[in-house]
Short mmCIF file of C-alpha atoms in Angstrom, two decimals:
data_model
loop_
_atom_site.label_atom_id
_atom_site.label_comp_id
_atom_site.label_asym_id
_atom_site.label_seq_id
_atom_site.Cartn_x
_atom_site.Cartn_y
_atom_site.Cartn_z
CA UNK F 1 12.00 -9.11 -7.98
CA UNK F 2 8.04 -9.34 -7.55
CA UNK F 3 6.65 -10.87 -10.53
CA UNK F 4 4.38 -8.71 -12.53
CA UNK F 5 2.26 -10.87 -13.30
CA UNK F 6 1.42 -11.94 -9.69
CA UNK F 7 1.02 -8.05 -8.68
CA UNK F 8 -1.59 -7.46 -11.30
CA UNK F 9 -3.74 -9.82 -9.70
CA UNK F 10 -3.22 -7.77 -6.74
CA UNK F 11 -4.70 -4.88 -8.33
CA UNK F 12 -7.40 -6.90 -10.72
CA UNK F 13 -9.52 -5.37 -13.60
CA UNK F 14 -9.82 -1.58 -14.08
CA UNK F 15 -11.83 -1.16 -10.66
CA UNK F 16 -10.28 0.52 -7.12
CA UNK F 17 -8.50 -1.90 -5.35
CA UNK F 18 -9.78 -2.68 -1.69
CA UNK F 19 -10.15 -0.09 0.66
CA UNK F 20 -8.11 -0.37 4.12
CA UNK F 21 -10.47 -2.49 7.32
CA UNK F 22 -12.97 -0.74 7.78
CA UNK F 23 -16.74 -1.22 8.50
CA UNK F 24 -18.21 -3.09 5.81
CA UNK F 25 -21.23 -0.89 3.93
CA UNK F 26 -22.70 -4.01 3.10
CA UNK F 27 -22.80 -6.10 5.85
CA UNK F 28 -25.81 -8.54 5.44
CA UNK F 29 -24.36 -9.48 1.82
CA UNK F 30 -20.85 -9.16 2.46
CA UNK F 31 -19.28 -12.93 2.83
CA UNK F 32 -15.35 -13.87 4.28
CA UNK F 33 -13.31 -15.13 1.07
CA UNK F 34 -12.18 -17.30 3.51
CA UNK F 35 -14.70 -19.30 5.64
CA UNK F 36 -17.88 -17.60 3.60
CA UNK F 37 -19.11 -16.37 6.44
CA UNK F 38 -21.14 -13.06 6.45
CA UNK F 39 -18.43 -10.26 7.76
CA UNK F 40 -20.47 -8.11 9.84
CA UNK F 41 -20.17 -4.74 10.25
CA UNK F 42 -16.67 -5.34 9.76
CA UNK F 43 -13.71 -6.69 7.78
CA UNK F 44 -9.98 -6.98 7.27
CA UNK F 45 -8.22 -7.73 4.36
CA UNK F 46 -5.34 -11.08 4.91
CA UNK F 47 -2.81 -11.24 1.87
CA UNK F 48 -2.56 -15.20 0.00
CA UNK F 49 1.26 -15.31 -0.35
CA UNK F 50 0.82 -17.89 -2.82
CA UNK F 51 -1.54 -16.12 -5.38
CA UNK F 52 -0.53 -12.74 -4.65
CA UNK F 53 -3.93 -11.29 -3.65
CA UNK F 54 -5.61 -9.86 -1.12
CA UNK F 55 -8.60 -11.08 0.15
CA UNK F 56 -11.88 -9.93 2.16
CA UNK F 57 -12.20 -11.72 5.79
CA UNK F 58 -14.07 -11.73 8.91
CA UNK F 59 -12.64 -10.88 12.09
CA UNK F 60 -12.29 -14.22 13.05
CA UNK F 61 -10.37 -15.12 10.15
CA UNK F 62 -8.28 -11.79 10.29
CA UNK F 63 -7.37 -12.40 13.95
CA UNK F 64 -6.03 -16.17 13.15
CA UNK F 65 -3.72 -14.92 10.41
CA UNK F 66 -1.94 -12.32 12.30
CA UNK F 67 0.23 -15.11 13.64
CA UNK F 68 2.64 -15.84 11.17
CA UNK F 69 2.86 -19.58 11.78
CA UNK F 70 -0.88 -19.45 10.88
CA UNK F 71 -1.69 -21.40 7.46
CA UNK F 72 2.35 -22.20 7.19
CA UNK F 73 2.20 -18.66 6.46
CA UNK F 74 0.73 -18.46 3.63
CA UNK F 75 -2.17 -16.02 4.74
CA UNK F 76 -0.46 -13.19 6.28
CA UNK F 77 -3.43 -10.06 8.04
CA UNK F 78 -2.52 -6.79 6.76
CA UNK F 79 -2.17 -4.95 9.76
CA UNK F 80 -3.41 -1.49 10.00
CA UNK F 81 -0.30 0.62 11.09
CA UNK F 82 0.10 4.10 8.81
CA UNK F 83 3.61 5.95 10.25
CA UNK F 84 5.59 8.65 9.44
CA UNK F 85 9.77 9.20 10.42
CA UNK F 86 9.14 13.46 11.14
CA UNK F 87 13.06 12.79 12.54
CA UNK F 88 14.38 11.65 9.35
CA UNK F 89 12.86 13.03 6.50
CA UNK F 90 13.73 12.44 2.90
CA UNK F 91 14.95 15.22 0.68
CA UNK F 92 14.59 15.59 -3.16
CA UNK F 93 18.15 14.78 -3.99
CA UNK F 94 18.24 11.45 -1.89
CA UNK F 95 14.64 10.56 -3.92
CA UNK F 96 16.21 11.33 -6.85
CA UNK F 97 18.83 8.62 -6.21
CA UNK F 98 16.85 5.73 -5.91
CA UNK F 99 16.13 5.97 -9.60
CA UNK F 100 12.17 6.77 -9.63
CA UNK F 101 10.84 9.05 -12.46
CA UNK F 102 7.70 9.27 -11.16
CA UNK F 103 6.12 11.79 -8.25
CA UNK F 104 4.33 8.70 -6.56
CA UNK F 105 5.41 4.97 -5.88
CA UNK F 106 5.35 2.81 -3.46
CA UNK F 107 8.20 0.02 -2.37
CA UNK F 108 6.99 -3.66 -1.42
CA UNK F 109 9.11 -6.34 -0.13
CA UNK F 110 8.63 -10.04 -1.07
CA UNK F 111 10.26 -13.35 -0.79
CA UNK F 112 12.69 -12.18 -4.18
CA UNK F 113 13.54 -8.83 -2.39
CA UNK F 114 12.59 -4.89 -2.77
CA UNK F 115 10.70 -3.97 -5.70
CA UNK F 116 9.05 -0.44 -6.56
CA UNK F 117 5.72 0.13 -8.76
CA UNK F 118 4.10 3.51 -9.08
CA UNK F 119 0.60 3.98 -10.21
CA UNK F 120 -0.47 4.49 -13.54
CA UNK F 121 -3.68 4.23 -15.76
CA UNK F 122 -2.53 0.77 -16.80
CA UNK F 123 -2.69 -0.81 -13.64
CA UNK F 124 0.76 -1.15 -10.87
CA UNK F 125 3.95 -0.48 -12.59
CA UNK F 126 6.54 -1.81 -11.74
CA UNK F 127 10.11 0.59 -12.46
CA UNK F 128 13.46 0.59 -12.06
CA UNK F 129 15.25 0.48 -8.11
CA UNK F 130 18.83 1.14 -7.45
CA UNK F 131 18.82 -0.97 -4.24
CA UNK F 132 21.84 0.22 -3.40
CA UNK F 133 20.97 3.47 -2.93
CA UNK F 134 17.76 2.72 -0.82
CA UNK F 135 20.22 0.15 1.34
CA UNK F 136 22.58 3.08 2.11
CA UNK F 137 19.09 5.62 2.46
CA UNK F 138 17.42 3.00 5.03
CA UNK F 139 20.80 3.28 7.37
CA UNK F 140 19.84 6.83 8.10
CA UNK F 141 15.75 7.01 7.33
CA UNK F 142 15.11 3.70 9.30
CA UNK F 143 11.27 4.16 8.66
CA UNK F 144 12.13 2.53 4.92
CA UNK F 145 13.02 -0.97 6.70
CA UNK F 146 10.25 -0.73 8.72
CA UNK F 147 7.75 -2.22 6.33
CA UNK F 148 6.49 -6.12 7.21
CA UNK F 149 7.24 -8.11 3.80
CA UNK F 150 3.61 -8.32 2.18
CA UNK F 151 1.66 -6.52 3.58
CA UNK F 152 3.11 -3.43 4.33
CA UNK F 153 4.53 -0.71 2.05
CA UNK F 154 6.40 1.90 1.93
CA UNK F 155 4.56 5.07 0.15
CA UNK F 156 6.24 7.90 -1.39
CA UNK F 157 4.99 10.99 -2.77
CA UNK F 158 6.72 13.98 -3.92
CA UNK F 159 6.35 17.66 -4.76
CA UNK F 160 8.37 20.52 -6.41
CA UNK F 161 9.74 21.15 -2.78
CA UNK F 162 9.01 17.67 -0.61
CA UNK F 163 9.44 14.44 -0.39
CA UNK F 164 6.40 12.13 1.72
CA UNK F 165 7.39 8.81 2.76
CA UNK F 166 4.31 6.65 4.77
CA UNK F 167 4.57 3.17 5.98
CA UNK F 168 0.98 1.91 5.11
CA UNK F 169 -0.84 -0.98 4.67
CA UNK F 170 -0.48 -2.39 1.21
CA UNK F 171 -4.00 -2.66 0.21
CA UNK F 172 -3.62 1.59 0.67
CA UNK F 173 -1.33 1.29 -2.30
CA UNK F 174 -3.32 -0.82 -4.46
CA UNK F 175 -6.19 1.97 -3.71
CA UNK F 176 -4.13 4.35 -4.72
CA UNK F 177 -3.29 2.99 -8.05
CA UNK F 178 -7.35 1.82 -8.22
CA UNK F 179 -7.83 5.69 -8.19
CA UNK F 180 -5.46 6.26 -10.85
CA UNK F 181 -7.11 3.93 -13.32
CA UNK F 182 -10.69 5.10 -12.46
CA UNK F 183 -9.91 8.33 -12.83
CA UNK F 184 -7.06 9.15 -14.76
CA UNK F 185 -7.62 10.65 -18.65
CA UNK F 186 -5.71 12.09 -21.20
CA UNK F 187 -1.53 12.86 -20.68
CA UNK F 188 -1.53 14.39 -17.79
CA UNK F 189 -4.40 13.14 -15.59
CA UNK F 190 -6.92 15.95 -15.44
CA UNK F 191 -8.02 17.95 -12.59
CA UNK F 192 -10.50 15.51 -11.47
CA UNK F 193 -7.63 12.44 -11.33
CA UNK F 194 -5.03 15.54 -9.65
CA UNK F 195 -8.09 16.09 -6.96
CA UNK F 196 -8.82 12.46 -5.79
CA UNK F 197 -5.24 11.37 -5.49
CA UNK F 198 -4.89 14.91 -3.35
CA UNK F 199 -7.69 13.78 -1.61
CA UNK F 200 -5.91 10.50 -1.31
CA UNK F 201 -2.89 11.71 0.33
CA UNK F 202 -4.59 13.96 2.73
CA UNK F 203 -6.17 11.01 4.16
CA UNK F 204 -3.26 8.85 4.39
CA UNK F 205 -0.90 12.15 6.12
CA UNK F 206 -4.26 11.98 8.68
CA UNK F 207 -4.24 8.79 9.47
CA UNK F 208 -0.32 8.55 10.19
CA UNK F 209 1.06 8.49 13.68
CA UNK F 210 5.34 9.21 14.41
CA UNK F 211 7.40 6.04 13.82
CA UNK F 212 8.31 4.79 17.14
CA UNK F 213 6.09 5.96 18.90
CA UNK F 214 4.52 3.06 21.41
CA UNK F 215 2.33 0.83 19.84
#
């Protein structure tokens, strides 16, 4: 399993976690963690294996580590793909099985396997995964083995009557849970904390395209 202390340096102090490449706002300051050059009006985000982190970069540096041989592989790009399986979709029962007590996770795959973490005030949690279960549920919803190790995800979010499963990049997830500990309060969240993680979804179910569909 994904060591937890590793992941929490993913996510970092009480503060969102980085938002998905986009246009930097603040692109005369803005510097690549990387080569420290300024970014530009834009940035990706490239994922240090070693330190479990993700880290700011400009294009340049982005583009090199999209080759996996890059750096021995140590700096992998988080690609930008956000899918959805409309053919196979999960039901409550099969969520159920996997063994999550929570309405919102997210499954990550590393170099010690498949580990799942769900959001929560205190930072990325990780929880319990009957990998069995998800072996025999990725046969039929391929979309679950779809993920790249690293820096890809699998998302899940359920409701009295659905089940949402995304394949996002994983610096989506750690915004997620940044939302969660930004706004989060009292036992049960709060309207406020229920509104921006609504808000959260509905951007990520926007942004998705079908699984399989031609790249």
């Amino acid at each position: 399993m994904i060591r937890r202390a590793g992941l929490r340096r993913f996510v970092g102090p009480a503060e969102p976690a980085p938002a998905p490449p986009r246009p930097s706002s603040h692109p005369a300051e803005e510097k690549c963690e990387l080569c420290v050059k300024p970014t530009g009006h834009w940035h990706g985000h490239v994922v240090d294996t070693e330190h479990r982190s993700i880290l700011c970069t400009c294009r340049a540096c982005f583009l090199l580590f999209t080759s996996p041989e890059a750096g021995g592989g140590r700096y992998r790009a988080v690609p930008d793909r956000y899918l959805r399986d409309d053919e196979h979709p999960l039901v409550k029962a099969e969520w159920d099985g996997l063994g999550i007590p929570v309405g919102a996770a997210f499954l990550l795959r590393g170099g010690g396997g498949t580990a799942a973490f769900y959001p929560s005030p205190a930072g990325a949690t990780e929880c319990l995964l009957n990998l069995d279960a998800l072996a025999d549920l990725a046969v039929t919803h391929p979309l679950l083995a779809a993920a790249e190790p690293e820096v890809e995800a699998i998302l899940i979010h359920t409701t009295d009557d659905r089940v949402e499963a995304y394949l996002v990049p994983i610096d989506v997830c750690y915004r997620l849970v940044g939302t969660v500990r930004r706004y989060w309060k009292g036992f049960d969240g709060g309207q406020e904390a229920r509104d921006h993680i609504e808000e959260f979804f509905a951007d990520v179910r926007s942004a998705t395209r079908p699984f399989g569909e031609q790249e």
